[in-house]
């Protein structure tokens, strides 16, 4: 069981694991944006789409001591790895996590209650569907954070003028659609942070 002060060292170990196994966890540049957004929101119920090894889940829980977190992962092997990491992080973390294994789009309709922080970080080509899928689960005051929205600079801004190459096309077009949706969604205010692979933060304040 890890003591609170050892969680940072544990996160370093997870970062190493992710590097060695090429698991696309939050990039170093994006981590402070993510952590600060969690801290500012002080959420009680967090929903995450795309657990991978549980790195961002642990980071979110470190920044919000009172919160519980539901996270969804479709890859069973990754989910097992995440479970093992979370167990090793200790009861203070493991007991606050519900890890669901399956496709986010199938599991979202089975969830109930209100979440005040949602982190979208699963299949990039499904972000518009995920946005729709989480709407009925949002607390009146909630924040929806989406990672990788600028995908290697191909989504918007300088360098994104060329028609994206075939293997990325659907993803890039859907990410553009996601940004259009969140920027025009009534009741939301969205900011896109360029750090890392781009992170869209949409605050709902009704
Ligand atoms: N949030 C993690 C990284 C997630 S990587 C972190 O920053 O630490 C994206 C993960 O989403 C992968 O593990 C992938 O298996 C999972 N995924 C992709 N599509 C999904 C879907 N439709 N439903 C659930 N999980 C999905
Ligand atoms: Mg990501």
PDB file of C-alpha atoms and ligand atoms in Angstrom:
ATOM      1  CA  UNK A   1       0.000   0.000   0.000  1.00  0.00           C
ATOM      2  CA  UNK A   2       1.352   3.369  -1.052  1.00  0.00           C
ATOM      3  CA  UNK A   3       1.400   6.394   1.185  1.00  0.00           C
ATOM      4  CA  UNK A   4       0.023   9.634  -0.320  1.00  0.00           C
ATOM      5  CA  UNK A   5       3.489  11.144  -0.667  1.00  0.00           C
ATOM      6  CA  UNK A   6       4.652   8.176  -2.714  1.00  0.00           C
ATOM      7  CA  UNK A   7       2.013   8.584  -5.392  1.00  0.00           C
ATOM      8  CA  UNK A   8       4.265  10.865  -7.452  1.00  0.00           C
ATOM      9  CA  UNK A   9       6.965   8.207  -7.636  1.00  0.00           C
ATOM     10  CA  UNK A  10       4.312   5.694  -8.590  1.00  0.00           C
ATOM     11  CA  UNK A  11       3.112   7.962 -11.407  1.00  0.00           C
ATOM     12  CA  UNK A  12       6.730   8.147 -12.676  1.00  0.00           C
ATOM     13  CA  UNK A  13       6.761   4.347 -12.800  1.00  0.00           C
ATOM     14  CA  UNK A  14       3.519   4.359 -14.808  1.00  0.00           C
ATOM     15  CA  UNK A  15       4.998   6.934 -17.193  1.00  0.00           C
ATOM     16  CA  UNK A  16       7.959   4.627 -17.754  1.00  0.00           C
ATOM     17  CA  UNK A  17       5.656   1.671 -18.335  1.00  0.00           C
ATOM     18  CA  UNK A  18       3.617   3.688 -20.839  1.00  0.00           C
ATOM     19  CA  UNK A  19       6.757   4.735 -22.701  1.00  0.00           C
ATOM     20  CA  UNK A  20       8.105   1.199 -22.873  1.00  0.00           C
ATOM     21  CA  UNK A  21       4.794  -0.291 -23.975  1.00  0.00           C
ATOM     22  CA  UNK A  22       3.795   2.619 -26.212  1.00  0.00           C
ATOM     23  CA  UNK A  23       0.584   3.356 -24.344  1.00  0.00           C
ATOM     24  CA  UNK A  24      -0.624   6.860 -25.304  1.00  0.00           C
ATOM     25  CA  UNK A  25      -1.191   8.361 -21.847  1.00  0.00           C
ATOM     26  CA  UNK A  26      -1.491  12.129 -21.309  1.00  0.00           C
ATOM     27  CA  UNK A  27       1.626  13.767 -22.726  1.00  0.00           C
ATOM     28  CA  UNK A  28       3.965  15.524 -20.357  1.00  0.00           C
ATOM     29  CA  UNK A  29       2.934  18.935 -21.730  1.00  0.00           C
ATOM     30  CA  UNK A  30      -0.775  18.210 -21.275  1.00  0.00           C
ATOM     31  CA  UNK A  31      -0.523  16.937 -17.689  1.00  0.00           C
ATOM     32  CA  UNK A  32      -0.412  20.367 -15.972  1.00  0.00           C
ATOM     33  CA  UNK A  33      -3.459  21.554 -17.982  1.00  0.00           C
ATOM     34  CA  UNK A  34      -5.338  18.403 -16.972  1.00  0.00           C
ATOM     35  CA  UNK A  35      -4.302  18.578 -13.303  1.00  0.00           C
ATOM     36  CA  UNK A  36      -5.162  22.271 -13.000  1.00  0.00           C
ATOM     37  CA  UNK A  37      -8.551  21.750 -14.610  1.00  0.00           C
ATOM     38  CA  UNK A  38      -9.357  18.963 -12.163  1.00  0.00           C
ATOM     39  CA  UNK A  39      -8.199  21.070  -9.221  1.00  0.00           C
ATOM     40  CA  UNK A  40     -10.222  24.108 -10.314  1.00  0.00           C
ATOM     41  CA  UNK A  41     -13.340  21.976 -10.778  1.00  0.00           C
ATOM     42  CA  UNK A  42     -12.958  20.071  -7.494  1.00  0.00           C
ATOM     43  CA  UNK A  43     -15.228  17.310  -8.824  1.00  0.00           C
ATOM     44  CA  UNK A  44     -17.027  14.707  -6.755  1.00  0.00           C
ATOM     45  CA  UNK A  45     -17.932  12.316  -9.567  1.00  0.00           C
ATOM     46  CA  UNK A  46     -15.590  11.836 -12.509  1.00  0.00           C
ATOM     47  CA  UNK A  47     -16.312   9.908 -15.702  1.00  0.00           C
ATOM     48  CA  UNK A  48     -13.481   8.843 -17.983  1.00  0.00           C
ATOM     49  CA  UNK A  49     -13.726   7.283 -21.446  1.00  0.00           C
ATOM     50  CA  UNK A  50     -10.457   5.480 -22.233  1.00  0.00           C
ATOM     51  CA  UNK A  51      -8.653   4.172 -19.140  1.00  0.00           C
ATOM     52  CA  UNK A  52      -5.571   2.621 -20.781  1.00  0.00           C
ATOM     53  CA  UNK A  53      -3.339   1.786 -17.785  1.00  0.00           C
ATOM     54  CA  UNK A  54      -5.139   4.100 -15.347  1.00  0.00           C
ATOM     55  CA  UNK A  55      -2.653   6.938 -15.458  1.00  0.00           C
ATOM     56  CA  UNK A  56      -5.012   9.879 -16.034  1.00  0.00           C
ATOM     57  CA  UNK A  57      -7.498   8.266 -13.633  1.00  0.00           C
ATOM     58  CA  UNK A  58      -4.902   8.260 -10.881  1.00  0.00           C
ATOM     59  CA  UNK A  59      -3.817  11.793 -11.715  1.00  0.00           C
ATOM     60  CA  UNK A  60      -7.427  12.989 -11.527  1.00  0.00           C
ATOM     61  CA  UNK A  61      -7.946  11.283  -8.152  1.00  0.00           C
ATOM     62  CA  UNK A  62      -4.710  12.734  -6.799  1.00  0.00           C
ATOM     63  CA  UNK A  63      -6.036  16.202  -7.644  1.00  0.00           C
ATOM     64  CA  UNK A  64      -9.496  15.614  -6.154  1.00  0.00           C
ATOM     65  CA  UNK A  65      -9.248  13.776  -2.824  1.00  0.00           C
ATOM     66  CA  UNK A  66     -13.037  13.648  -2.347  1.00  0.00           C
ATOM     67  CA  UNK A  67     -13.896  12.290  -5.771  1.00  0.00           C
ATOM     68  CA  UNK A  68     -14.923   8.904  -7.080  1.00  0.00           C
ATOM     69  CA  UNK A  69     -14.313   7.900 -10.672  1.00  0.00           C
ATOM     70  CA  UNK A  70     -15.976   5.669 -13.253  1.00  0.00           C
ATOM     71  CA  UNK A  71     -13.711   4.756 -16.144  1.00  0.00           C
ATOM     72  CA  UNK A  72     -14.382   2.751 -19.315  1.00  0.00           C
ATOM     73  CA  UNK A  73     -11.849   0.713 -21.301  1.00  0.00           C
ATOM     74  CA  UNK A  74     -12.575  -1.570 -24.228  1.00  0.00           C
ATOM     75  CA  UNK A  75      -9.251  -3.434 -24.254  1.00  0.00           C
ATOM     76  CA  UNK A  76      -9.487  -6.213 -21.651  1.00  0.00           C
ATOM     77  CA  UNK A  77      -5.712  -6.649 -21.317  1.00  0.00           C
ATOM     78  CA  UNK A  78      -5.173  -2.936 -20.738  1.00  0.00           C
ATOM     79  CA  UNK A  79      -8.014  -2.948 -18.221  1.00  0.00           C
ATOM     80  CA  UNK A  80      -6.252  -5.734 -16.292  1.00  0.00           C
ATOM     81  CA  UNK A  81      -3.046  -3.713 -16.264  1.00  0.00           C
ATOM     82  CA  UNK A  82      -4.966  -0.665 -15.055  1.00  0.00           C
ATOM     83  CA  UNK A  83      -6.580  -2.726 -12.302  1.00  0.00           C
ATOM     84  CA  UNK A  84      -3.191  -3.956 -11.119  1.00  0.00           C
ATOM     85  CA  UNK A  85      -1.722  -0.440 -11.081  1.00  0.00           C
ATOM     86  CA  UNK A  86      -4.740   0.930  -9.217  1.00  0.00           C
ATOM     87  CA  UNK A  87      -4.526  -1.846  -6.618  1.00  0.00           C
ATOM     88  CA  UNK A  88      -0.874  -1.060  -6.051  1.00  0.00           C
ATOM     89  CA  UNK A  89      -1.702   2.633  -5.655  1.00  0.00           C
ATOM     90  CA  UNK A  90      -3.564   1.597  -2.509  1.00  0.00           C
ATOM     91  CA  UNK A  91      -7.073   1.565  -1.099  1.00  0.00           C
ATOM     92  CA  UNK A  92      -7.240   5.331  -1.057  1.00  0.00           C
ATOM     93  CA  UNK A  93      -7.274   5.180  -4.859  1.00  0.00           C
ATOM     94  CA  UNK A  94      -8.517   1.704  -5.771  1.00  0.00           C
ATOM     95  CA  UNK A  95     -11.642   2.014  -3.617  1.00  0.00           C
ATOM     96  CA  UNK A  96     -12.670   5.176  -5.454  1.00  0.00           C
ATOM     97  CA  UNK A  97     -12.513   3.643  -8.949  1.00  0.00           C
ATOM     98  CA  UNK A  98     -15.127   1.689 -10.880  1.00  0.00           C
ATOM     99  CA  UNK A  99     -13.524   0.225 -13.978  1.00  0.00           C
ATOM    100  CA  UNK A 100     -15.936  -0.925 -16.684  1.00  0.00           C
ATOM    101  CA  UNK A 101     -14.675  -3.062 -19.560  1.00  0.00           C
ATOM    102  CA  UNK A 102     -16.408  -2.568 -22.903  1.00  0.00           C
ATOM    103  CA  UNK A 103     -17.161  -0.052 -25.612  1.00  0.00           C
ATOM    104  CA  UNK A 104     -17.891   3.379 -24.192  1.00  0.00           C
ATOM    105  CA  UNK A 105     -20.787   3.890 -26.597  1.00  0.00           C
ATOM    106  CA  UNK A 106     -22.463   0.714 -25.271  1.00  0.00           C
ATOM    107  CA  UNK A 107     -21.773   1.381 -21.601  1.00  0.00           C
ATOM    108  CA  UNK A 108     -22.705   5.071 -21.434  1.00  0.00           C
ATOM    109  CA  UNK A 109     -26.459   4.372 -21.645  1.00  0.00           C
ATOM    110  CA  UNK A 110     -26.154   2.007 -18.642  1.00  0.00           C
ATOM    111  CA  UNK A 111     -24.762   4.747 -16.391  1.00  0.00           C
ATOM    112  CA  UNK A 112     -26.873   6.961 -14.189  1.00  0.00           C
ATOM    113  CA  UNK A 113     -26.431   9.912 -11.927  1.00  0.00           C
ATOM    114  CA  UNK A 114     -24.581  13.125 -12.459  1.00  0.00           C
ATOM    115  CA  UNK A 115     -20.922  13.620 -13.212  1.00  0.00           C
ATOM    116  CA  UNK A 116     -19.254  16.971 -12.701  1.00  0.00           C
ATOM    117  CA  UNK A 117     -16.064  16.100 -14.595  1.00  0.00           C
ATOM    118  CA  UNK A 118     -15.930  14.072 -17.806  1.00  0.00           C
ATOM    119  CA  UNK A 119     -12.686  13.156 -19.550  1.00  0.00           C
ATOM    120  CA  UNK A 120     -13.073  12.003 -23.139  1.00  0.00           C
ATOM    121  CA  UNK A 121      -9.926  10.158 -24.268  1.00  0.00           C
ATOM    122  CA  UNK A 122     -11.132   7.061 -26.185  1.00  0.00           C
ATOM    123  CA  UNK A 123     -11.602   6.567 -29.970  1.00  0.00           C
ATOM    124  CA  UNK A 124     -10.916   9.988 -31.519  1.00  0.00           C
ATOM    125  CA  UNK A 125     -13.293   9.400 -34.428  1.00  0.00           C
ATOM    126  CA  UNK A 126     -16.170   8.991 -31.971  1.00  0.00           C
ATOM    127  CA  UNK A 127     -15.796  12.214 -29.996  1.00  0.00           C
ATOM    128  CA  UNK A 128     -19.023  13.758 -31.401  1.00  0.00           C
ATOM    129  CA  UNK A 129     -20.928  10.598 -30.328  1.00  0.00           C
ATOM    130  CA  UNK A 130     -19.273  10.627 -26.908  1.00  0.00           C
ATOM    131  CA  UNK A 131     -20.247  14.281 -26.466  1.00  0.00           C
ATOM    132  CA  UNK A 132     -23.874  13.421 -27.174  1.00  0.00           C
ATOM    133  CA  UNK A 133     -23.672  10.277 -25.039  1.00  0.00           C
ATOM    134  CA  UNK A 134     -22.535  12.089 -21.908  1.00  0.00           C
ATOM    135  CA  UNK A 135     -24.983  15.016 -22.066  1.00  0.00           C
ATOM    136  CA  UNK A 136     -27.677  13.330 -19.960  1.00  0.00           C
ATOM    137  CA  UNK A 137     -25.029  12.399 -17.363  1.00  0.00           C
ATOM    138  CA  UNK A 138     -23.768  15.931 -16.733  1.00  0.00           C
ATOM    139  CA  UNK A 139     -24.333  17.824 -13.505  1.00  0.00           C
ATOM    140  CA  UNK A 140     -25.708  21.371 -13.920  1.00  0.00           C
ATOM    141  CA  UNK A 141     -22.202  22.627 -13.324  1.00  0.00           C
ATOM    142  CA  UNK A 142     -19.794  20.317 -15.081  1.00  0.00           C
ATOM    143  CA  UNK A 143     -16.690  20.309 -17.184  1.00  0.00           C
ATOM    144  CA  UNK A 144     -16.036  18.116 -20.201  1.00  0.00           C
ATOM    145  CA  UNK A 145     -12.372  17.713 -21.119  1.00  0.00           C
ATOM    146  CA  UNK A 146     -11.353  16.087 -24.419  1.00  0.00           C
ATOM    147  CA  UNK A 147      -7.761  15.057 -25.116  1.00  0.00           C
ATOM    148  CA  UNK A 148      -5.935  14.984 -28.459  1.00  0.00           C
ATOM    149  CA  UNK A 149      -8.391  17.359 -30.146  1.00  0.00           C
ATOM    150  CA  UNK A 150      -5.657  18.976 -32.264  1.00  0.00           C
ATOM    151  CA  UNK A 151      -4.236  15.572 -33.259  1.00  0.00           C
ATOM    152  CA  UNK A 152      -0.646  16.287 -34.353  1.00  0.00           C
ATOM    153  CA  UNK A 153      -1.610  19.748 -35.552  1.00  0.00           C
ATOM    154  CA  UNK A 154      -3.785  18.309 -38.317  1.00  0.00           C
ATOM    155  CA  UNK A 155      -7.133  19.506 -36.958  1.00  0.00           C
ATOM    156  CA  UNK A 156      -6.844  23.289 -37.206  1.00  0.00           C
ATOM    157  CA  UNK A 157      -4.356  26.137 -37.411  1.00  0.00           C
ATOM    158  CA  UNK A 158      -1.106  26.338 -39.301  1.00  0.00           C
ATOM    159  CA  UNK A 159      -0.205  23.109 -41.070  1.00  0.00           C
ATOM    160  CA  UNK A 160      -3.768  21.785 -41.106  1.00  0.00           C
ATOM    161  CA  UNK A 161      -4.688  23.212 -44.540  1.00  0.00           C
ATOM    162  CA  UNK A 162      -3.759  20.108 -46.516  1.00  0.00           C
ATOM    163  CA  UNK A 163      -6.391  17.395 -46.929  1.00  0.00           C
ATOM    164  CA  UNK A 164      -5.418  14.865 -44.212  1.00  0.00           C
ATOM    165  CA  UNK A 165      -3.916  11.622 -45.413  1.00  0.00           C
ATOM    166  CA  UNK A 166      -6.314   8.744 -45.790  1.00  0.00           C
ATOM    167  CA  UNK A 167      -5.572   6.856 -42.563  1.00  0.00           C
ATOM    168  CA  UNK A 168      -6.254   9.987 -40.465  1.00  0.00           C
ATOM    169  CA  UNK A 169      -9.042  11.536 -42.501  1.00  0.00           C
ATOM    170  CA  UNK A 170     -12.088  10.338 -40.583  1.00  0.00           C
ATOM    171  CA  UNK A 171     -10.453  11.078 -37.253  1.00  0.00           C
ATOM    172  CA  UNK A 172      -9.404  14.590 -38.254  1.00  0.00           C
ATOM    173  CA  UNK A 173     -12.822  15.416 -39.707  1.00  0.00           C
ATOM    174  CA  UNK A 174     -14.580  14.127 -36.588  1.00  0.00           C
ATOM    175  CA  UNK A 175     -12.257  16.097 -34.312  1.00  0.00           C
ATOM    176  CA  UNK A 176     -13.077  19.250 -36.328  1.00  0.00           C
ATOM    177  CA  UNK A 177     -16.751  18.392 -35.897  1.00  0.00           C
ATOM    178  CA  UNK A 178     -16.208  17.917 -32.157  1.00  0.00           C
ATOM    179  CA  UNK A 179     -14.633  21.360 -31.834  1.00  0.00           C
ATOM    180  CA  UNK A 180     -17.462  22.956 -33.820  1.00  0.00           C
ATOM    181  CA  UNK A 181     -20.042  21.236 -31.583  1.00  0.00           C
ATOM    182  CA  UNK A 182     -18.477  22.252 -28.275  1.00  0.00           C
ATOM    183  CA  UNK A 183     -17.796  25.812 -29.421  1.00  0.00           C
ATOM    184  CA  UNK A 184     -21.424  26.347 -30.376  1.00  0.00           C
ATOM    185  CA  UNK A 185     -23.105  24.265 -27.649  1.00  0.00           C
ATOM    186  CA  UNK A 186     -25.581  26.459 -25.735  1.00  0.00           C
ATOM    187  CA  UNK A 187     -24.682  26.806 -22.054  1.00  0.00           C
ATOM    188  CA  UNK A 188     -21.046  25.817 -22.560  1.00  0.00           C
ATOM    189  CA  UNK A 189     -17.878  27.864 -22.738  1.00  0.00           C
ATOM    190  CA  UNK A 190     -14.980  26.093 -24.434  1.00  0.00           C
ATOM    191  CA  UNK A 191     -11.285  26.766 -24.424  1.00  0.00           C
ATOM    192  CA  UNK A 192      -8.816  24.738 -26.503  1.00  0.00           C
ATOM    193  CA  UNK A 193      -5.387  24.420 -24.927  1.00  0.00           C
ATOM    194  CA  UNK A 194      -2.614  23.759 -27.445  1.00  0.00           C
ATOM    195  CA  UNK A 195      -0.414  21.923 -24.947  1.00  0.00           C
ATOM    196  CA  UNK A 196       0.482  18.357 -25.849  1.00  0.00           C
ATOM    197  CA  UNK A 197      -1.889  17.051 -28.495  1.00  0.00           C
ATOM    198  CA  UNK A 198      -4.496  19.716 -27.743  1.00  0.00           C
ATOM    199  CA  UNK A 199      -7.091  19.628 -24.993  1.00  0.00           C
ATOM    200  CA  UNK A 200     -10.597  21.062 -25.222  1.00  0.00           C
ATOM    201  CA  UNK A 201     -12.113  22.157 -21.928  1.00  0.00           C
ATOM    202  CA  UNK A 202     -15.844  22.877 -21.996  1.00  0.00           C
ATOM    203  CA  UNK A 203     -17.421  24.365 -18.901  1.00  0.00           C
ATOM    204  CA  UNK A 204     -21.122  24.115 -18.359  1.00  0.00           C
ATOM    205  CA  UNK A 205     -22.544  26.613 -15.947  1.00  0.00           C
ATOM    206  CA  UNK A 206     -26.293  26.673 -15.831  1.00  0.00           C
TER     207      UNK A 206
HETATM  208  N1  LIG B   1      -6.751   8.276 -20.513  1.00  0.00           N
HETATM  209  C1  LIG B   1      -5.508   7.524 -20.595  1.00  0.00           C
HETATM  210  C2  LIG B   1      -5.120   7.194 -22.012  1.00  0.00           C
HETATM  211  C3  LIG B   1      -6.194   6.553 -22.825  1.00  0.00           C
HETATM  212  S1  LIG B   1      -5.601   5.999 -24.404  1.00  0.00           S
HETATM  213  C4  LIG B   1      -4.404   8.340 -19.959  1.00  0.00           C
HETATM  214  O1  LIG B   1      -4.207   9.500 -20.370  1.00  0.00           O
HETATM  215  O2  LIG B   1      -3.732   7.832 -19.068  1.00  0.00           O
HETATM  216  C5  LIG B   1      -7.127   5.607 -25.153  1.00  0.00           C
HETATM  217  C6  LIG B   1      -7.765   4.337 -24.640  1.00  0.00           C
HETATM  218  O3  LIG B   1      -9.106   4.310 -25.094  1.00  0.00           O
HETATM  219  C7  LIG B   1      -7.108   3.064 -25.166  1.00  0.00           C
HETATM  220  O4  LIG B   1      -6.701   2.286 -24.078  1.00  0.00           O
HETATM  221  C8  LIG B   1      -8.203   2.371 -25.974  1.00  0.00           C
HETATM  222  O5  LIG B   1      -8.202   0.960 -25.830  1.00  0.00           O
HETATM  223  C9  LIG B   1      -9.457   2.965 -25.361  1.00  0.00           C
HETATM  224  N2  LIG B   1     -10.612   3.008 -26.264  1.00  0.00           N
HETATM  225  C10 LIG B   1     -10.610   3.323 -27.577  1.00  0.00           C
HETATM  226  N3  LIG B   1     -11.857   3.307 -28.064  1.00  0.00           N
HETATM  227  C11 LIG B   1     -12.672   2.994 -27.036  1.00  0.00           C
HETATM  228  C12 LIG B   1     -14.077   2.814 -26.919  1.00  0.00           C
HETATM  229  N4  LIG B   1     -14.880   2.971 -27.968  1.00  0.00           N
HETATM  230  N5  LIG B   1     -14.574   2.492 -25.705  1.00  0.00           N
HETATM  231  C13 LIG B   1     -13.755   2.319 -24.643  1.00  0.00           C
HETATM  232  N6  LIG B   1     -12.427   2.477 -24.703  1.00  0.00           N
HETATM  233  C14 LIG B   1     -11.888   2.801 -25.874  1.00  0.00           C
HETATM  234 MG1  LIG B   2      -5.087  11.129 -24.923  1.00  0.00          MG
END
